mmCIF file of C-alpha atoms in Angstrom:
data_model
loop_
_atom_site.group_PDB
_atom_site.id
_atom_site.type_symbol
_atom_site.label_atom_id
_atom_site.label_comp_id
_atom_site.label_asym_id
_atom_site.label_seq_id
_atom_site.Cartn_x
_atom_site.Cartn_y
_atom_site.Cartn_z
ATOM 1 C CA UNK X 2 0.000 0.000 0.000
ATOM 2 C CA UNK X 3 1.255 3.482 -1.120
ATOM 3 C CA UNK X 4 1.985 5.947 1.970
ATOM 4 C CA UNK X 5 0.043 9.171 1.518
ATOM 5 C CA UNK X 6 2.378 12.284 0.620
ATOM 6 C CA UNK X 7 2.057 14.963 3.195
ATOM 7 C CA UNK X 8 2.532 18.595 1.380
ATOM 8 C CA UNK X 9 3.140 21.519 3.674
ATOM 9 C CA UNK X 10 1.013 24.814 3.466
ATOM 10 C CA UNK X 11 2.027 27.902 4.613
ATOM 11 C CA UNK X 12 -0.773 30.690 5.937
ATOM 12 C CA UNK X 13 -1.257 33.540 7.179
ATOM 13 C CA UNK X 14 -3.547 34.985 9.551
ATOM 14 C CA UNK X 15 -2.085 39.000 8.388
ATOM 15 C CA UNK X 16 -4.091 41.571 11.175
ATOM 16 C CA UNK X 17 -4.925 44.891 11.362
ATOM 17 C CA UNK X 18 -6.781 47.387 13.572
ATOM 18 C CA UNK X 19 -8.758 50.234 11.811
ATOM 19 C CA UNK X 20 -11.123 52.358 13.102
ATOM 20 C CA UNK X 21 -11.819 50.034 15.988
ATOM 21 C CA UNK X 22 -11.903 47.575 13.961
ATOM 22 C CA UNK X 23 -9.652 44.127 14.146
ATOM 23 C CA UNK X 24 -9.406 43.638 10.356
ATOM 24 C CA UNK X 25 -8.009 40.683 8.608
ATOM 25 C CA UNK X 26 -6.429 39.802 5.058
ATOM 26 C CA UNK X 27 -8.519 37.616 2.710
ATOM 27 C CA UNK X 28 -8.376 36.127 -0.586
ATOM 28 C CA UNK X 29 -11.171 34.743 -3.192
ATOM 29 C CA UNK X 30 -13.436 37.535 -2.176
ATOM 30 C CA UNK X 31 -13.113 37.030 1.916
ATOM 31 C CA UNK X 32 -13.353 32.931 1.567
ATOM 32 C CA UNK X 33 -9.614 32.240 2.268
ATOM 33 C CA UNK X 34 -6.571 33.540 4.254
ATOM 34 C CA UNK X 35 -3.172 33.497 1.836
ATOM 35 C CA UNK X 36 -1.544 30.761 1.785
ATOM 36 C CA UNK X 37 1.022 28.943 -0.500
ATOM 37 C CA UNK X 38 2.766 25.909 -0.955
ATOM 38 C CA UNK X 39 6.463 25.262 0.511
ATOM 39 C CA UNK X 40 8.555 25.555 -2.135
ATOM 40 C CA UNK X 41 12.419 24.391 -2.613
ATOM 41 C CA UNK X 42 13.084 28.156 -4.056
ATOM 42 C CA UNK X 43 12.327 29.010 -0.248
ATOM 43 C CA UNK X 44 15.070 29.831 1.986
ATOM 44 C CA UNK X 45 12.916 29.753 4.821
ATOM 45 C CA UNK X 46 9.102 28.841 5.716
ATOM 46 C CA UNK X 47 9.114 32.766 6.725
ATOM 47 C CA UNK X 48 10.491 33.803 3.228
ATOM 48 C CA UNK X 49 8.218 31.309 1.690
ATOM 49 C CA UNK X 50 4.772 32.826 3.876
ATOM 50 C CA UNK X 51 6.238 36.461 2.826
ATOM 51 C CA UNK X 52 6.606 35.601 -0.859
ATOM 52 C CA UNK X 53 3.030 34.026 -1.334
ATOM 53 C CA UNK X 54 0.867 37.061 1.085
ATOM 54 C CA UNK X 55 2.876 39.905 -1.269
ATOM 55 C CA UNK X 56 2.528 37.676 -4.321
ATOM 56 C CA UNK X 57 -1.214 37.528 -3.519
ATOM 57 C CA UNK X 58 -1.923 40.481 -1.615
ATOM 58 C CA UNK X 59 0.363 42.846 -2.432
ATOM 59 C CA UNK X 60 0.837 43.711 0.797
ATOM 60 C CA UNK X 61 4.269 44.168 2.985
ATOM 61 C CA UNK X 62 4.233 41.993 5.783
ATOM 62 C CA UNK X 63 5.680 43.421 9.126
ATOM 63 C CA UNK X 64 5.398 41.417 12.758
ATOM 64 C CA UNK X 65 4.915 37.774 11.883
ATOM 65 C CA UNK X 66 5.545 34.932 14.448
ATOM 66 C CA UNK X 67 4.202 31.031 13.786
ATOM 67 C CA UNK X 68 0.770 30.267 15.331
ATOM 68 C CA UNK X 69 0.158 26.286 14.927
ATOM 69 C CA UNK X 70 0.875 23.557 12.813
ATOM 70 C CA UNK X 71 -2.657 21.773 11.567
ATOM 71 C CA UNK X 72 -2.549 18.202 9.890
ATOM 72 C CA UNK X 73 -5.564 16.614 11.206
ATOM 73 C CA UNK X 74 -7.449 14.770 8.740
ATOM 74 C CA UNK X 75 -10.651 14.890 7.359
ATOM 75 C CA UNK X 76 -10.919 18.869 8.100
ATOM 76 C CA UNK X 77 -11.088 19.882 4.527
ATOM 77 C CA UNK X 78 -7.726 19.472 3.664
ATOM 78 C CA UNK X 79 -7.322 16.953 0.605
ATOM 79 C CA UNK X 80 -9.639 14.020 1.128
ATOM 80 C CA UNK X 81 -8.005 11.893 -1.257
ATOM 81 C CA UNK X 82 -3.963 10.657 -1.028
ATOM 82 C CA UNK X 83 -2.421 13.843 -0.713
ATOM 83 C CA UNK X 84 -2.340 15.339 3.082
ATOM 84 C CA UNK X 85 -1.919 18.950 3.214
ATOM 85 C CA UNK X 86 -0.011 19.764 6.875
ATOM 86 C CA UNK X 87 -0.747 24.033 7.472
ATOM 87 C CA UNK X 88 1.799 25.876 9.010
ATOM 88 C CA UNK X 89 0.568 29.118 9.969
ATOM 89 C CA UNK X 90 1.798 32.362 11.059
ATOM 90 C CA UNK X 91 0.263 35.164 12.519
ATOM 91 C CA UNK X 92 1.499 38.505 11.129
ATOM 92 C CA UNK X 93 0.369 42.059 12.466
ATOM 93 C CA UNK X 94 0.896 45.224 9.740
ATOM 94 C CA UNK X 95 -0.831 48.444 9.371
ATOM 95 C CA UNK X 96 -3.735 48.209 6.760
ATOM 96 C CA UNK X 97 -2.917 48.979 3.254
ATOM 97 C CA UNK X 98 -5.379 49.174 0.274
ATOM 98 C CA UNK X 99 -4.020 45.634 -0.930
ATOM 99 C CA UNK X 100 -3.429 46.051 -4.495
ATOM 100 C CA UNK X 101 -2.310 42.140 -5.311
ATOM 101 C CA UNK X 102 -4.112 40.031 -7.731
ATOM 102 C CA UNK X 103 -5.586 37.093 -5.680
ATOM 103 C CA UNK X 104 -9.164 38.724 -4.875
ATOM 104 C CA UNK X 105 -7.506 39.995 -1.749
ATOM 105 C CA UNK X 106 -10.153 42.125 1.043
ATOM 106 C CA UNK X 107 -9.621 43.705 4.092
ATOM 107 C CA UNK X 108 -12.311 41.892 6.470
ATOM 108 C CA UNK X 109 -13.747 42.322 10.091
ATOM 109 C CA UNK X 110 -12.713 39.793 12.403
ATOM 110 C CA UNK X 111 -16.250 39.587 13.521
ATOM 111 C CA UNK X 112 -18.036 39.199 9.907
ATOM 112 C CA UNK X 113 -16.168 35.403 11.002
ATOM 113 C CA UNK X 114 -16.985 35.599 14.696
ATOM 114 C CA UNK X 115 -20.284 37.342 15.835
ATOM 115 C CA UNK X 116 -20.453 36.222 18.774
ATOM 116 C CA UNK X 117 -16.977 37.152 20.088
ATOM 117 C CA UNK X 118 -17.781 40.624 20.112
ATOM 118 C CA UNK X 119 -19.607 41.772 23.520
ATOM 119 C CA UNK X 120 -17.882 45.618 23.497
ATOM 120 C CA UNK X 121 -21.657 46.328 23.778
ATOM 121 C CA UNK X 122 -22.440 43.604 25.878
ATOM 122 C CA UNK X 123 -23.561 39.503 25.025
ATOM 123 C CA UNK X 124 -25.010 39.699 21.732
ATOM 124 C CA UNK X 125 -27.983 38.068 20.603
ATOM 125 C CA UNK X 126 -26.440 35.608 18.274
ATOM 126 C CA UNK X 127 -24.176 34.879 21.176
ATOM 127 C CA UNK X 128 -27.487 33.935 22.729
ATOM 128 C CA UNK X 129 -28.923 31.915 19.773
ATOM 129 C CA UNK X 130 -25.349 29.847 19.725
ATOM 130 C CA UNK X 131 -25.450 28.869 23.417
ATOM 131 C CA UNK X 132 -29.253 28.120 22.914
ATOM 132 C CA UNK X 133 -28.255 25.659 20.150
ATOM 133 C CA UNK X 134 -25.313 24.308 21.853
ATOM 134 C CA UNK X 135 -27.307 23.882 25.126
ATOM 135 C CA UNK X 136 -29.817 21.635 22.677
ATOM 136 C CA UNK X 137 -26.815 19.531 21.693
ATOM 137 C CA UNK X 138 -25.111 18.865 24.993
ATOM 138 C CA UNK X 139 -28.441 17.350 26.644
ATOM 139 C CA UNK X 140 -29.088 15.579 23.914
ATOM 140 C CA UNK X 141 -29.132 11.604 24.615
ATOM 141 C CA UNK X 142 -25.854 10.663 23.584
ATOM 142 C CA UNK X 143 -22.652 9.266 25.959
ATOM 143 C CA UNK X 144 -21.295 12.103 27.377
ATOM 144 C CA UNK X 145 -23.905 14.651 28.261
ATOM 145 C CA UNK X 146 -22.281 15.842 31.380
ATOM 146 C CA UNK X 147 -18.789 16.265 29.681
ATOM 147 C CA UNK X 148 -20.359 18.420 27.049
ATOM 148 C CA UNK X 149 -22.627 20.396 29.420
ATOM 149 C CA UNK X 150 -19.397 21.358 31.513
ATOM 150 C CA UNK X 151 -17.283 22.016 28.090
ATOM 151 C CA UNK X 152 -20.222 24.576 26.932
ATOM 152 C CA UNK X 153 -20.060 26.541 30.455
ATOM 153 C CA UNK X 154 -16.123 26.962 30.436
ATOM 154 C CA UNK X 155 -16.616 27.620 27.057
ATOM 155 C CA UNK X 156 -18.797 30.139 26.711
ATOM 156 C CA UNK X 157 -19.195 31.617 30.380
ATOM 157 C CA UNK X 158 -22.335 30.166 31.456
ATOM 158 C CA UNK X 159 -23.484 28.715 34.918
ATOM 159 C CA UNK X 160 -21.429 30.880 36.935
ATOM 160 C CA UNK X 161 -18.655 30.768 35.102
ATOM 161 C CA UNK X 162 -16.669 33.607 33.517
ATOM 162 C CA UNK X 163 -16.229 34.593 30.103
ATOM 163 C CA UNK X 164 -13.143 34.082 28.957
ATOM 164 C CA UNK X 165 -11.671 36.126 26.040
ATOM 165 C CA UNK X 166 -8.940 33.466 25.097
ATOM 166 C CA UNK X 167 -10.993 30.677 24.458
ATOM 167 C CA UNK X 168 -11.745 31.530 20.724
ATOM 168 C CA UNK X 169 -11.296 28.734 19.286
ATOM 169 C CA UNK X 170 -12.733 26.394 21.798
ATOM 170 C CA UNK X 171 -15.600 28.030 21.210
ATOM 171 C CA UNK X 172 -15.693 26.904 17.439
ATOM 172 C CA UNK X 173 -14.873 23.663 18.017
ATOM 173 C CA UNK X 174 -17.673 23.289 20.419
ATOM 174 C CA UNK X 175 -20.008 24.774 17.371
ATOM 175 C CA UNK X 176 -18.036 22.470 15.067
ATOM 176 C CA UNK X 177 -18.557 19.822 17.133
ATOM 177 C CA UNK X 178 -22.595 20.265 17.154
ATOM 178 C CA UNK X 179 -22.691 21.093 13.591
ATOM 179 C CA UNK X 180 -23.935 24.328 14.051
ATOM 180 C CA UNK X 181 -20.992 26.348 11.085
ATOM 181 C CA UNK X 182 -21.173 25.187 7.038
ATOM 182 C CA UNK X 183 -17.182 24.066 7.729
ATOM 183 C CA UNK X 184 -19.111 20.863 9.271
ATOM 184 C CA UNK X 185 -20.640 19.479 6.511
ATOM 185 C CA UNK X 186 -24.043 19.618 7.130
ATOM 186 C CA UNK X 187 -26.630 22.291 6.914
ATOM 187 C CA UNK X 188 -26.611 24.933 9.676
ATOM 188 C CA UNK X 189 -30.237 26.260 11.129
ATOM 189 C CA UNK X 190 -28.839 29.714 11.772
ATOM 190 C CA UNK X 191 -25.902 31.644 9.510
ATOM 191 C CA UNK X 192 -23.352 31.646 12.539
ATOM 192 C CA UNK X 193 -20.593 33.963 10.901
ATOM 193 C CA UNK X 194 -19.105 33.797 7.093
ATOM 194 C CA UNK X 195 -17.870 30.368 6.426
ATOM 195 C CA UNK X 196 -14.167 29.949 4.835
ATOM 196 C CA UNK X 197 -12.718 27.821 2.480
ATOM 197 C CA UNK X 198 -11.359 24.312 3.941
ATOM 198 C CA UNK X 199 -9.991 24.953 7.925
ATOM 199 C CA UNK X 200 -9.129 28.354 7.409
ATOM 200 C CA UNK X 201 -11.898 29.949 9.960
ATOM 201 C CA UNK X 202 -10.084 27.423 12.508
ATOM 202 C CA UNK X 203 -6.895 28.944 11.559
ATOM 203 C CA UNK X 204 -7.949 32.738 12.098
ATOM 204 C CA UNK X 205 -9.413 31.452 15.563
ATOM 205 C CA UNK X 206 -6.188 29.894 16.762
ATOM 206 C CA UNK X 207 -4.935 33.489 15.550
ATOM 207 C CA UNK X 208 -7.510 35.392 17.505
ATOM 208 C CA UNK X 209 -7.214 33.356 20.689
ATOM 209 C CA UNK X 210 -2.966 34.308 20.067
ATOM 210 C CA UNK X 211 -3.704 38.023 19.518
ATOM 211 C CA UNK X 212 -6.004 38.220 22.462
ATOM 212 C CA UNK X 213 -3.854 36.348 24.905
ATOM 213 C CA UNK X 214 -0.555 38.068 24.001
ATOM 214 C CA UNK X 215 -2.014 41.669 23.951
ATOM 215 C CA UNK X 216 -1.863 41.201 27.944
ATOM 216 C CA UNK X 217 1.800 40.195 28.825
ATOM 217 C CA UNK X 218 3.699 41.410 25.259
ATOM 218 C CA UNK X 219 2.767 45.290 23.564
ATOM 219 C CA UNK X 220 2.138 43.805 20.801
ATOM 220 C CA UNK X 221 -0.774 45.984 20.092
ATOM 221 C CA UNK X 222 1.783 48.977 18.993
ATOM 222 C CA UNK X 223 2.303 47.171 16.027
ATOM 223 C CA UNK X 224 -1.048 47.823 15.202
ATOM 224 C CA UNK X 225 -0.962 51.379 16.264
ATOM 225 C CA UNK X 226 -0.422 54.635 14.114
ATOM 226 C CA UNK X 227 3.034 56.307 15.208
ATOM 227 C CA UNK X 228 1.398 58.691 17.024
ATOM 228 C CA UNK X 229 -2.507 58.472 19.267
ATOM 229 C CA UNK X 230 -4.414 59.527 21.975
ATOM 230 C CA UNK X 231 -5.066 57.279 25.163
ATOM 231 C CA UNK X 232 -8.184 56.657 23.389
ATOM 232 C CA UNK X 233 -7.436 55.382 20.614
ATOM 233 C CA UNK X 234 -4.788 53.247 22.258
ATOM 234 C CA UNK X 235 -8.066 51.418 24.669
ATOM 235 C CA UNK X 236 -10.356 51.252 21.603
ATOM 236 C CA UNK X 237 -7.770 49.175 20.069
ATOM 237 C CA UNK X 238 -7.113 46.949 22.908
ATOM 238 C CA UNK X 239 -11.155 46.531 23.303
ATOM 239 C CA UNK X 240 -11.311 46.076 19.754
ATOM 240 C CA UNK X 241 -8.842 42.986 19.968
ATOM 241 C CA UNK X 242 -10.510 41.635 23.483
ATOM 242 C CA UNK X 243 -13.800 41.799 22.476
ATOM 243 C CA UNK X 244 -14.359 43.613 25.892
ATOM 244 C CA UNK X 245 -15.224 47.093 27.584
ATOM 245 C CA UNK X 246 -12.303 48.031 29.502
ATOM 246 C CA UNK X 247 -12.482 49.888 32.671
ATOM 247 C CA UNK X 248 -10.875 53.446 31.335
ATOM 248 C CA UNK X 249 -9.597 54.598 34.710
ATOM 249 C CA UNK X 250 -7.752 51.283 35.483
ATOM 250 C CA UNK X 251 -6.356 51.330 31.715
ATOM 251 C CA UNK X 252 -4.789 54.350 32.032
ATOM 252 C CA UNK X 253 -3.703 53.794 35.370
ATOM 253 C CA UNK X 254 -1.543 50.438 34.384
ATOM 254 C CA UNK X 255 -0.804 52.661 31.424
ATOM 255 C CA UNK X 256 1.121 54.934 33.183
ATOM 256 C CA UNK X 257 2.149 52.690 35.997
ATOM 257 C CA UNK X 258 4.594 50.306 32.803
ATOM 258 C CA UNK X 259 5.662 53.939 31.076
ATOM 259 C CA UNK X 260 5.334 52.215 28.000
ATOM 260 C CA UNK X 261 4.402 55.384 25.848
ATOM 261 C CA UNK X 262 5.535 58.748 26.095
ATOM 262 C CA UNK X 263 4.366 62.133 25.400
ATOM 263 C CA UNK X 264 5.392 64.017 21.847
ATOM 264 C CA UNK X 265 4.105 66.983 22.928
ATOM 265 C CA UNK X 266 1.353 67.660 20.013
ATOM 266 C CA UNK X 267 -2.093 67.219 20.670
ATOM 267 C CA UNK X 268 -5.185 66.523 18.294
ATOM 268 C CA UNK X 269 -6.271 69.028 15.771
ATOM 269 C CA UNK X 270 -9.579 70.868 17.415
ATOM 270 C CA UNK X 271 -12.787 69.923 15.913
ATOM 271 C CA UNK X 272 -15.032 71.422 18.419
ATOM 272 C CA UNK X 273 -14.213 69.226 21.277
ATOM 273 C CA UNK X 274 -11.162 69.672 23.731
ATOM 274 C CA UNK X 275 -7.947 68.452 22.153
ATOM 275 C CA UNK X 276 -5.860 65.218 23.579
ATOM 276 C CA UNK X 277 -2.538 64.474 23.925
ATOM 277 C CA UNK X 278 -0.976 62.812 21.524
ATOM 278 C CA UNK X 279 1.859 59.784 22.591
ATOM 279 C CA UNK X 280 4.163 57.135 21.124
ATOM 280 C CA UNK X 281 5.420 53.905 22.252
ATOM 281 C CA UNK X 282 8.674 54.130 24.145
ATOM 282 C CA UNK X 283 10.595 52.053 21.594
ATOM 283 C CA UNK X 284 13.665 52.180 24.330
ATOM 284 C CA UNK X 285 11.573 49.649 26.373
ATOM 285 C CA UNK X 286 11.319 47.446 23.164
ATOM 286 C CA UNK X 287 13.708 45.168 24.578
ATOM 287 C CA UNK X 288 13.221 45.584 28.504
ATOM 288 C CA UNK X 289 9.894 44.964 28.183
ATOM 289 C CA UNK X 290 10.476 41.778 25.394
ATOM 290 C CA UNK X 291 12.702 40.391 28.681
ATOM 291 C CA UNK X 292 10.499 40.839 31.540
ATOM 292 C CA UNK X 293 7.687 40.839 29.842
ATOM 293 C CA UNK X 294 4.233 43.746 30.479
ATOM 294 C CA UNK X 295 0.568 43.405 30.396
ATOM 295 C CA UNK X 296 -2.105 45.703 29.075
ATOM 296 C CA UNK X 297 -5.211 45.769 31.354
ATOM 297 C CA UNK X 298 -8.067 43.812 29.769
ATOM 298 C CA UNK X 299 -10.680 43.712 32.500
ATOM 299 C CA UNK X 300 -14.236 44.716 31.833
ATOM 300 C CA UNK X 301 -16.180 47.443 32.952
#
């Protein structure tokens, strides 16, 4: 019997934070995330990633650090002999109109996700999913205690607390029930824009990085413009989280890691009071990469 070739894949989960908004790259009009083959011309699976998101985007690729390696089977990826194994990277850029000639598109995170945003508190299809999910876990099958207790860490219910991170345990769980069009069957409800093959896994696992790192790494001032207010700088952080953040205690742990620093400009007037303007103290870059510092995500 013939061993099955495995072929690696390399892709990218490329982010960006506009107007509040945690944006993602897409090709084939929003269905995929760019991704290539590894090729022998590669010097490295880096160079390789780079090469295929300019070559199809168009767009310079900044941060990038690898997220996961997926080769399970049966989740989309060549049925037949050939395995595909996905190596993918999460890189973090400021948004560019992408010019490249793969169908590539800007995209909310949460066109994918619904349900992860509660900056304006627990949606409803947030309530519709754990309606459906609840349905599933009581359901007569083996195991209905297991699921019931995997639906509550999951999704903050029963006393538990919501957990930001847990992105893509979340899909799985939905997955799992059938409830997204990645499963194969028929979902009652449109529960975010499906993607081609695993790739809305893949921008979960990316998520779930993004949103844990944000807290011990500032990260999130590769997202930023050069210069902001203090604003701007919690909208972006609540844009990633998904969350309200408490302002006072932002600004407070803010100030208390001196991670940005004053330029000394403010915002132009537009009939309201103008803010300072600040900068990330890139002279921490590499205390702070050491030891380590955490941006406040706690809710209102």
């Amino acid at each position: 019997m013939t061993e099955a070739l495995a072929h690696p894949e390399l892709i990218a989960v490329l982010t960006a934070l506009t107007d509040d908004a945690p944006r993602v790259m897409t090709v084939a009009m929003g269905k995929a995330l760019p991704s290539g083959p590894f090729e022998s011309a590669h010097s490295s699976l880096q160079a390789g990633l780079r090469a295929w998101v300019e070559s199809q985007t168009g767009h310079p690729v900044g941060y990038l650090e690898q997220l996961y390696t997926f080769a399970d089977r049966d989740r989309g990826f060549d049925p037949g002999d050939h395995r595909t194994i996905s190596i993918s990277y999460l890189g973090l850029v400021r948004e560019q109109p992408p010019p490249g000639s793969g169908g590539p598109l800007w995209k909310d995170w949460y066109a994918y996700f619904p349900w992860e945003d509660l900056r304006a508190g627990r949606p409803e299809i947030l309530e519709q999913v754990t309606d459906m999910l609840g349905q599933w876990a009581m359901s007569e099958r083996p195991g209905r205690a297991a699921r019931s207790h995997r639906l509550d860490f999951a999704f903050g219910l029963n006393g538990m607390a919501w957990n930001e991170e847990l992105v893509l345990q979340r899909y799985e769980l939905m997955y799992e029930a059938g409830l997204i069009a990645e499963a194969g069957l028929a979902p009652a409800f449109w529960f975010g824009r499906p993607m081609a093959a695993d790739h809305r896994r893949i921008l979960a696992t990316g998520i779930a990085r993004l949103r844990a790192k944000i807290k011990y790494r500032p990260v999130i001032f590769e997202l930023m413009p050069e210069c902001f207010t203090l604003l701007q700088l919690q909208k972006g952080v609540e844009a990633l989280a998904g969350l309200t953040l408490h302002k006072s205690n932002f600004r407070r742990q803010i100030d208390q890691q001196r991670l940005i620093e004053e330029t000394g400009e403010t915002t132009a007037g537009t009939g309201g009071r103008p803010a300072k303007l600040f900068r990330y103290r890139h002279a921490v870059r590499e205390e702070r990469a050491l030891s380590g510092s955490r941006l406040p995500v706690a809710r209102m």
